[in-house]
């Protein structure tokens, strides 16, 4: 007996393999896009924190200071304080995973 074409078992196996690949790649790409957004936001916020810290390094009398800015669609709380002869600038925000993230930069004030 000669059979031309695919059998039901072959089609079923092919379908299972296809759905396994789809269900594996989908969450991985979603996770990659979320991590990419977190890193992009972090980079932009650190650049902004650096730029905002510069006036405080030039004029030490402006410290302490805090402000809230909208950076890249995120509400970011910026705080600047004098700490052990250094100016400390910190940024706090909620990342793409809805976790609070804080990063700080230090600078030496002008004399």
Coordinates of C-alpha atoms in Angstrom, one line a residue:
X1 CA 0.0 0.0 0.0
X2 CA 1.4 3.3 -1.1
X3 CA 0.6 6.5 0.9
X4 CA 1.2 9.9 -0.6
X5 CA 1.2 12.9 1.8
X6 CA 1.4 13.4 5.5
X7 CA -0.1 11.2 8.1
X8 CA -2.0 12.6 11.0
X9 CA 0.8 11.8 13.4
X10 CA 3.3 13.8 11.4
X11 CA 1.0 16.8 11.3
X12 CA 0.4 16.5 15.0
X13 CA 4.1 16.4 15.8
X14 CA 4.8 19.4 13.6
X15 CA 2.0 21.4 15.3
X16 CA 3.3 20.5 18.7
X17 CA 6.9 21.6 17.8
X18 CA 5.6 24.9 16.3
X19 CA 3.5 25.8 19.4
X20 CA 6.4 24.9 21.7
X21 CA 8.7 27.3 19.8
X22 CA 6.0 30.0 19.8
X23 CA 5.3 29.6 23.6
X24 CA 9.0 29.7 24.3
X25 CA 10.0 32.7 22.1
X26 CA 7.0 34.9 23.1
X27 CA 7.9 35.3 26.8
X28 CA 11.6 35.6 26.0
X29 CA 11.1 38.5 23.6
X30 CA 8.7 40.2 26.0
X31 CA 11.3 40.0 28.8
X32 CA 14.0 41.3 26.4
X33 CA 11.9 44.4 25.5
X34 CA 11.2 45.0 29.2
X35 CA 14.9 44.8 30.1
X36 CA 15.7 47.1 27.1
X37 CA 13.2 49.7 28.4
X38 CA 14.7 49.5 31.9
X39 CA 18.2 50.0 30.7
X40 CA 17.2 52.9 28.4
X41 CA 15.3 54.7 31.1
X42 CA 18.2 54.2 33.5
X43 CA 20.7 55.7 31.0
X44 CA 18.5 58.7 30.3
X45 CA 17.8 59.3 34.0
X46 CA 21.5 59.1 34.9
X47 CA 22.4 61.6 32.1
X48 CA 19.7 64.0 33.4
X49 CA 20.9 63.5 37.0
X50 CA 24.4 64.3 35.9
X51 CA 23.3 67.5 34.1
X52 CA 21.1 68.6 37.1
X53 CA 24.0 68.0 39.5
X54 CA 26.3 70.5 37.7
X55 CA 24.8 73.8 39.1
X56 CA 25.0 72.4 42.6
X57 CA 28.7 71.6 42.2
X58 CA 29.3 75.2 41.1
X59 CA 27.2 76.8 44.0
X60 CA 27.3 74.8 47.2
X61 CA 24.9 77.1 48.9
X62 CA 21.9 75.7 46.9
X63 CA 22.1 72.4 48.8
X64 CA 20.0 70.6 50.0
X65 CA 17.5 70.6 47.2
X66 CA 14.9 68.2 45.9
X67 CA 12.7 68.3 42.8
X68 CA 10.4 66.1 40.8
X69 CA 10.8 65.8 37.0
X70 CA 9.1 63.8 34.3
X71 CA 11.9 62.0 32.4
X72 CA 11.1 59.8 29.5
X73 CA 7.5 59.3 30.8
X74 CA 8.6 58.4 34.3
X75 CA 8.1 60.5 37.4
X76 CA 11.6 60.9 38.8
X77 CA 12.4 62.4 42.3
X78 CA 15.8 64.1 42.3
X79 CA 17.6 65.0 45.6
X80 CA 20.9 66.8 46.1
X81 CA 22.7 66.9 49.4
X82 CA 26.2 67.7 50.8
X83 CA 27.9 64.5 52.0
X84 CA 31.4 64.4 53.4
X85 CA 32.8 67.2 51.2
X86 CA 31.1 65.8 48.1
X87 CA 27.8 66.7 46.4
X88 CA 25.5 63.7 46.2
X89 CA 22.7 63.6 43.7
X90 CA 20.2 60.8 43.8
X91 CA 17.4 59.9 41.4
X92 CA 14.5 57.6 42.4
X93 CA 11.8 56.2 40.1
X94 CA 9.7 53.2 39.3
X95 CA 11.1 51.1 36.5
X96 CA 9.2 49.0 33.8
X97 CA 8.8 46.2 36.4
X98 CA 7.1 48.7 38.8
X99 CA 10.0 48.3 41.2
X100 CA 11.5 51.4 42.8
X101 CA 15.0 52.1 41.6
X102 CA 17.5 54.5 43.0
X103 CA 20.9 55.6 41.6
X104 CA 23.3 58.2 42.9
X105 CA 26.1 60.2 41.5
X106 CA 28.8 62.1 43.5
X107 CA 30.8 65.2 42.5
X108 CA 33.4 67.3 44.0
X109 CA 32.3 70.9 44.4
X110 CA 34.2 73.8 42.9
X111 CA 36.5 75.6 45.3

